[in-house]
Amino acid sequence: MGDTIVYIEDEPDFQKLVSEILGEVGYSVQVAGTGAEGLALLQRVKPRLLILDINLPDTDGFTICEELRNDPAWHDLIVLMLTVRRRPEEWLKGFASGANDYVSKPLNPPDFLERIEACVEGRVAIPIITPEDAEYQLIQAAIKGNRGAYDALVRKYQGPLLKSISQQMVNKAEAEDIVSSTFMIAYEHMRDFRGDSSFQTYLYGIALRQLKRHWRAAKAAPTVDILGGEEGEWIAEPDAELERLASQPGLPQIKEVVRKVPRRYRKILEWSVLRGMKNDEIAQRLAVRNGTVCSRLDTAKRILRNAWHACAKKRSARHA
C-alpha cells in the first residue's frame, strides 16, 4: 500500500479541514463524498490508511467497514472512524464493525495527528469483528493512547458505578470522589487489564478498595488527616511526570515535597500545572463536576504549600 490517505466524508468543511491538517505534515489525502465513490477510490489508489465518516448520503461507515473486513484484499487496511457520534454504544459499534481506531468530532488537531501517526505506525488495535469483543477493542484503544476511548468508557460506566457506591455511603460528594479516584487509578493502570473479567467488574473492584480505605480512615479519626493513615500507604508511590520534574537540576527538594502529596491530588496537580489541562477537561476525565475539580485543586495546592514549608523547616533545622 502507498503513502496516500483516503478520506470518505460528505461535508466539504471537514474534507478541507482534514486535508489541510494532514497536508501540513506531508500526507497526501484523496477525498470521496459518498460510500460508492470511496470504495471505487480505494481500488484505484490502495491507500495506507482509510479515514471513514459514519453519516454518508448513500450508506454508513459501519456498513463500509464491515464490507471491507469481509474482503481478504482489505484485511490489513487500517481504518480510522472520524465522526460526530460520541456515545459509548457508537464507539462500540465502530470497533465491532472492524475499525482500528475511532476519533470524535470536533477535531483537536494535535490529538487527531497523534491518532493518525498511531494508525500509520500500526500502534492501534487489531480488529476482532464480533460484538462481544467490541468493548475489549475499545479498552485496547484506550491502552494504546486514544484518550477519547477512555472518555467513552467513563461515560458508559460513571452513572452505574456512582449509583452503586452512593448506596453504600451517606455523603454524595464523597461517593463522587471515590468514583473519580477509581477512574483515575483505572486510567493509570489500563495495561493491567487483561480481559479476564468485564471492565465493569474491574472498575468495581478498584472502587471497593477505595471504599474500604475510606471506611478505615473514617473509623480512625473523625477528621481524616490526608497526610497520614491509609493515604500514607500511597504517598510514596512514584509519579512519572513529577518524578521527572524532581530530577531536573536546581530542584532537588521537590521530590521530597511531592511524595507528601496523596496520589489523587498529585495527579490533578500534574494535569493542571505540568500538562496545562483545563478544569472542564479534568472534570470529564475524572467523571466529576467542575466545582469538584476547583475544590480539589485548591486542596492540592494547599497540601503542596504546607509540605514545602515543612520540608523547608526541616532543612533549616539540619543546617542550624
Coordinates of C-alpha atoms in Angstrom, one line a residue:
M1 CA 0.0 0.0 0.0
G2 CA 1.2 3.5 -0.8
D3 CA 1.5 6.7 1.3
T4 CA -1.9 8.1 0.3
I5 CA -4.7 8.5 2.8
V6 CA -8.3 8.1 1.6
Y7 CA -11.0 10.1 3.4
I8 CA -14.7 9.3 2.8
E9 CA -16.7 12.3 4.0
D10 CA -19.7 14.2 2.6
E11 CA -19.2 17.5 4.4
P12 CA -16.9 19.9 2.4
D13 CA -15.8 21.8 5.5
F14 CA -14.4 18.6 7.1
Q15 CA -12.9 17.5 3.7
K16 CA -11.0 20.7 3.6
L17 CA -10.0 20.8 7.3
V18 CA -8.7 17.2 7.4
S19 CA -6.8 17.6 4.1
E20 CA -5.2 20.8 5.4
I21 CA -4.2 19.3 8.7
L22 CA -2.7 16.2 7.1
G23 CA -1.2 18.1 4.2
E24 CA 0.8 20.3 6.6
V25 CA 2.7 17.3 7.9
G26 CA 3.3 15.7 4.5
Y27 CA 0.4 13.3 3.9
S28 CA -1.4 13.1 0.5
V29 CA -5.2 13.0 1.0
Q30 CA -7.8 11.9 -1.6
V31 CA -11.4 12.6 -0.7
A32 CA -14.6 10.9 -1.7
G33 CA -18.1 12.3 -0.9
T34 CA -20.1 9.0 -0.9
G35 CA -19.6 5.4 0.1
A36 CA -19.7 4.2 -3.5
E37 CA -17.1 6.9 -4.6
G38 CA -14.9 5.9 -1.7
L39 CA -14.9 2.2 -2.5
A40 CA -14.0 3.0 -6.1
L41 CA -11.2 5.3 -4.9
L42 CA -9.8 2.6 -2.7
Q43 CA -9.5 0.3 -5.7
R44 CA -7.5 2.9 -7.6
V45 CA -5.1 4.2 -5.0
K46 CA -4.6 1.3 -2.5
P47 CA -4.1 3.7 0.5
R48 CA -2.1 3.2 3.6
L49 CA -5.0 4.5 5.8
L50 CA -8.8 5.0 5.4
I51 CA -10.4 7.7 7.4
L52 CA -14.2 7.0 7.4
D53 CA -17.1 9.1 8.3
I54 CA -20.2 7.3 9.6
N55 CA -23.0 9.5 8.2
L56 CA -22.9 9.3 4.4
P57 CA -25.6 10.1 1.8
D58 CA -25.8 6.6 0.3
T59 CA -24.7 4.3 3.2
D60 CA -23.0 4.5 6.6
G61 CA -19.4 3.9 7.7
F62 CA -20.3 0.8 9.7
T63 CA -21.5 -1.0 6.6
I64 CA -18.5 0.1 4.6
C65 CA -16.1 -1.1 7.3
E66 CA -17.9 -4.5 7.6
E67 CA -17.7 -4.9 3.8
L68 CA -14.0 -4.2 3.7
R69 CA -13.3 -6.6 6.6
N70 CA -15.2 -9.4 4.8
D71 CA -12.9 -9.0 1.7
P72 CA -9.5 -10.6 2.2
A73 CA -8.0 -7.9 -0.1
W74 CA -8.6 -5.3 2.6
H75 CA -7.7 -7.4 5.7
D76 CA -4.7 -5.2 6.5
L77 CA -6.1 -1.8 5.7
I78 CA -6.1 0.5 8.7
V79 CA -9.5 2.1 9.2
L80 CA -9.9 5.2 11.4
M81 CA -13.5 6.3 12.0
L82 CA -13.9 10.1 12.3
T83 CA -17.5 11.1 13.3
V84 CA -19.6 13.4 15.4
R85 CA -21.1 10.3 17.1
R86 CA -19.7 10.3 20.7
R87 CA -22.0 8.0 22.6
P88 CA -20.2 4.9 24.1
E89 CA -22.5 2.5 22.2
E90 CA -21.5 4.1 18.9
W91 CA -17.8 3.7 19.7
L92 CA -18.5 0.0 20.5
K93 CA -20.4 -0.3 17.2
G94 CA -17.5 1.2 15.3
F95 CA -15.0 -1.3 16.8
A96 CA -17.4 -4.2 16.2
S97 CA -17.6 -3.3 12.5
G98 CA -13.9 -3.6 12.2
A99 CA -12.4 -0.2 12.8
N100 CA -8.8 0.0 14.2
D101 CA -9.4 3.4 15.8
Y102 CA -12.1 6.0 16.4
V103 CA -12.0 9.8 16.8
S104 CA -14.9 12.1 17.6
K105 CA -15.6 15.5 16.1
P106 CA -15.0 18.3 16.6
L107 CA -11.3 17.8 15.9
N108 CA -8.4 18.6 18.2
P109 CA -5.6 18.8 15.6
P110 CA -2.8 17.6 17.9
D111 CA -4.8 14.7 19.2
F112 CA -6.0 13.9 15.7
L113 CA -2.4 13.8 14.3
E114 CA -1.4 11.6 17.3
R115 CA -4.1 9.1 16.3
I116 CA -3.1 9.3 12.6
E117 CA 0.6 8.6 13.5
A118 CA -0.5 5.7 15.7
C119 CA -2.6 4.3 12.7
V120 CA 0.2 4.7 10.2
E121 CA 2.8 3.1 12.5
G122 CA 0.5 0.2 13.4
R123 CA 0.1 1.2 17.1
V124 CA -3.7 0.6 17.1
A125 CA -6.0 -2.3 17.9
I126 CA -6.2 -5.3 15.5
P127 CA -9.9 -5.6 14.7
I128 CA -11.8 -8.6 16.1
I129 CA -15.2 -8.3 14.4
T130 CA -17.6 -9.7 16.9
P131 CA -19.9 -7.5 19.0
E132 CA -18.9 -9.2 22.3
D133 CA -15.3 -8.2 21.7
A134 CA -16.1 -4.6 20.9
E135 CA -15.6 -3.4 24.4
Y136 CA -12.2 -5.1 24.6
Q137 CA -11.3 -3.3 21.4
L138 CA -12.4 0.0 23.0
I139 CA -10.2 -0.8 26.0
Q140 CA -7.3 -1.7 23.8
A141 CA -7.7 1.7 22.0
A142 CA -7.5 3.4 25.4
I143 CA -4.4 1.5 26.3
K144 CA -2.8 2.5 23.0
G145 CA -3.3 6.2 23.8
N146 CA -6.7 7.0 22.5
R147 CA -8.0 9.4 25.2
G148 CA -11.4 9.7 23.6
A149 CA -11.8 5.9 24.0
Y150 CA -11.2 6.2 27.7
D151 CA -13.6 9.1 28.0
A152 CA -16.2 6.8 26.3
L153 CA -15.6 4.2 28.9
V154 CA -16.1 6.8 31.6
R155 CA -19.4 7.9 30.1
K156 CA -20.6 4.3 29.9
Y157 CA -19.8 3.3 33.5
Q158 CA -19.8 6.6 35.5
G159 CA -23.5 6.5 36.3
P160 CA -23.8 2.8 37.3
L161 CA -20.7 3.0 39.4
L162 CA -21.8 6.2 41.2
K163 CA -25.2 4.7 41.9
S164 CA -23.6 1.6 43.4
I165 CA -21.2 3.5 45.6
S166 CA -23.8 6.0 46.7
Q167 CA -26.0 3.2 48.1
Q168 CA -23.2 2.4 50.5
M169 CA -22.5 6.0 51.6
V170 CA -24.4 8.9 53.1
N171 CA -22.3 11.7 51.6
K172 CA -22.8 12.0 47.8
A173 CA -19.8 14.3 47.4
E174 CA -17.6 11.6 49.0
A175 CA -19.1 8.9 46.7
E176 CA -18.3 11.1 43.7
D177 CA -14.7 11.5 45.0
I178 CA -14.4 7.7 45.2
V179 CA -15.7 7.2 41.7
S180 CA -13.4 9.9 40.3
S181 CA -10.4 8.3 42.0
T182 CA -11.5 4.9 40.7
F183 CA -11.4 6.1 37.1
M184 CA -8.1 7.9 37.7
I185 CA -6.5 4.6 39.1
A186 CA -8.0 2.6 36.2
Y187 CA -6.6 5.0 33.7
E188 CA -3.1 4.8 35.2
H189 CA -3.2 1.0 35.2
M190 CA -5.1 0.3 32.0
R191 CA -2.3 -2.0 30.8
D192 CA -3.0 -4.3 33.8
F193 CA -6.5 -5.1 32.4
R194 CA -6.3 -8.5 30.8
G195 CA -10.0 -9.1 30.0
D196 CA -10.3 -11.9 32.5
S197 CA -13.5 -10.2 33.8
S198 CA -15.7 -7.4 32.4
F199 CA -14.4 -3.8 32.6
Q200 CA -17.3 -3.1 34.9
T201 CA -16.1 -5.7 37.4
Y202 CA -12.6 -4.3 37.1
L203 CA -13.8 -0.8 37.9
Y204 CA -16.0 -2.1 40.8
G205 CA -13.0 -3.9 42.4
I206 CA -11.0 -0.7 42.4
A207 CA -13.9 1.2 43.8
L208 CA -14.4 -1.3 46.6
R209 CA -10.7 -1.0 47.6
Q210 CA -11.1 2.8 47.7
L211 CA -14.3 2.5 49.7
K212 CA -12.6 0.2 52.3
R213 CA -9.8 2.8 52.6
H214 CA -12.4 5.5 53.2
W215 CA -14.2 3.5 55.9
R216 CA -11.0 2.6 57.7
A217 CA -9.8 6.2 57.6
A218 CA -13.2 7.4 58.9
K219 CA -13.1 4.9 61.8
A220 CA -9.5 6.0 62.7
A221 CA -10.4 9.7 63.2
P222 CA -13.4 12.0 62.9
T223 CA -11.4 14.2 60.6
V224 CA -9.1 12.3 58.4
D225 CA -5.6 13.6 58.1
I226 CA -4.9 13.3 54.4
L227 CA -1.2 13.0 55.0
G228 CA -1.5 10.0 57.3
G229 CA -3.5 6.8 57.8
E230 CA -4.4 4.9 54.7
E231 CA -3.3 7.7 52.5
G232 CA 0.2 7.2 53.9
E233 CA 0.3 3.9 52.1
W234 CA 0.3 5.5 48.7
I235 CA 2.0 8.8 49.4
A236 CA 5.3 7.2 48.3
E237 CA 4.0 5.7 45.1
P238 CA 6.0 7.1 42.1
D239 CA 4.5 9.6 39.7
A240 CA 6.4 9.6 36.4
E241 CA 5.9 13.2 35.4
L242 CA 6.6 14.7 38.8
E243 CA 9.5 12.4 39.4
R244 CA 10.9 13.6 36.0
L245 CA 10.5 17.2 37.2
A246 CA 12.1 16.3 40.5
S247 CA 15.2 15.1 38.7
Q248 CA 15.8 18.5 36.9
P249 CA 18.8 20.5 38.0
G250 CA 18.1 23.1 40.7
L251 CA 15.0 21.3 42.1
P252 CA 16.3 18.6 44.4
Q253 CA 13.9 19.4 47.1
I254 CA 10.7 19.0 45.1
K255 CA 10.9 15.1 45.2
E256 CA 10.6 15.1 49.0
V257 CA 7.7 17.5 48.8
V258 CA 5.8 15.7 46.0
R259 CA 6.0 12.4 48.0
K260 CA 3.9 14.1 50.7
V261 CA 1.0 14.8 48.4
P262 CA -1.5 11.9 48.1
R263 CA -1.8 10.4 44.6
R264 CA -5.3 11.8 43.8
Y265 CA -4.0 15.3 44.5
R266 CA -0.7 14.7 42.9
K267 CA -2.3 13.6 39.6
I268 CA -4.6 16.6 39.4
L269 CA -1.6 18.9 40.0
E270 CA 0.3 17.1 37.2
W271 CA -2.7 17.5 34.8
S272 CA -3.3 21.1 35.7
V273 CA 0.2 22.5 36.2
L274 CA 2.5 20.3 34.2
R275 CA 0.2 19.4 31.3
G276 CA -1.9 22.6 31.3
M277 CA -5.2 20.8 31.1
K278 CA -8.3 22.9 31.6
N279 CA -10.7 22.3 34.5
D280 CA -13.5 21.1 32.3
E281 CA -11.2 18.6 30.6
I282 CA -10.0 17.3 34.0
A283 CA -13.6 17.1 35.2
Q284 CA -14.5 14.9 32.2
R285 CA -11.5 12.7 32.7
L286 CA -12.3 12.2 36.4
A287 CA -16.1 12.0 35.9
V288 CA -16.8 14.8 38.4
R289 CA -18.2 18.3 38.3
N290 CA -16.1 21.4 37.5
G291 CA -16.6 22.6 41.1
T292 CA -15.1 19.4 42.4
V293 CA -12.0 19.9 40.3
C294 CA -11.6 23.5 41.5
S295 CA -12.0 22.4 45.1
R296 CA -9.6 19.5 44.7
L297 CA -7.0 21.8 43.0
D298 CA -7.2 24.2 45.9
T299 CA -6.7 21.4 48.3
A300 CA -3.8 20.0 46.3
K301 CA -2.0 23.4 46.2
R302 CA -2.6 23.9 49.9
I303 CA -1.1 20.4 50.7
L304 CA 1.8 21.2 48.4
R305 CA 2.5 24.6 50.1
N306 CA 2.3 23.0 53.5
A307 CA 4.6 20.2 52.6
W308 CA 7.0 22.6 51.0
H309 CA 7.1 24.8 54.2
A310 CA 7.5 21.7 56.4
C311 CA 10.4 20.5 54.3
A312 CA 12.0 24.0 54.3
K313 CA 11.8 24.0 58.1
K314 CA 13.5 20.6 58.3
R315 CA 16.3 21.7 56.0
S316 CA 16.8 24.9 58.1
A317 CA 16.9 22.8 61.3
R318 CA 19.5 20.5 59.8
H319 CA 21.7 23.4 58.7
A320 CA 21.3 25.0 62.1

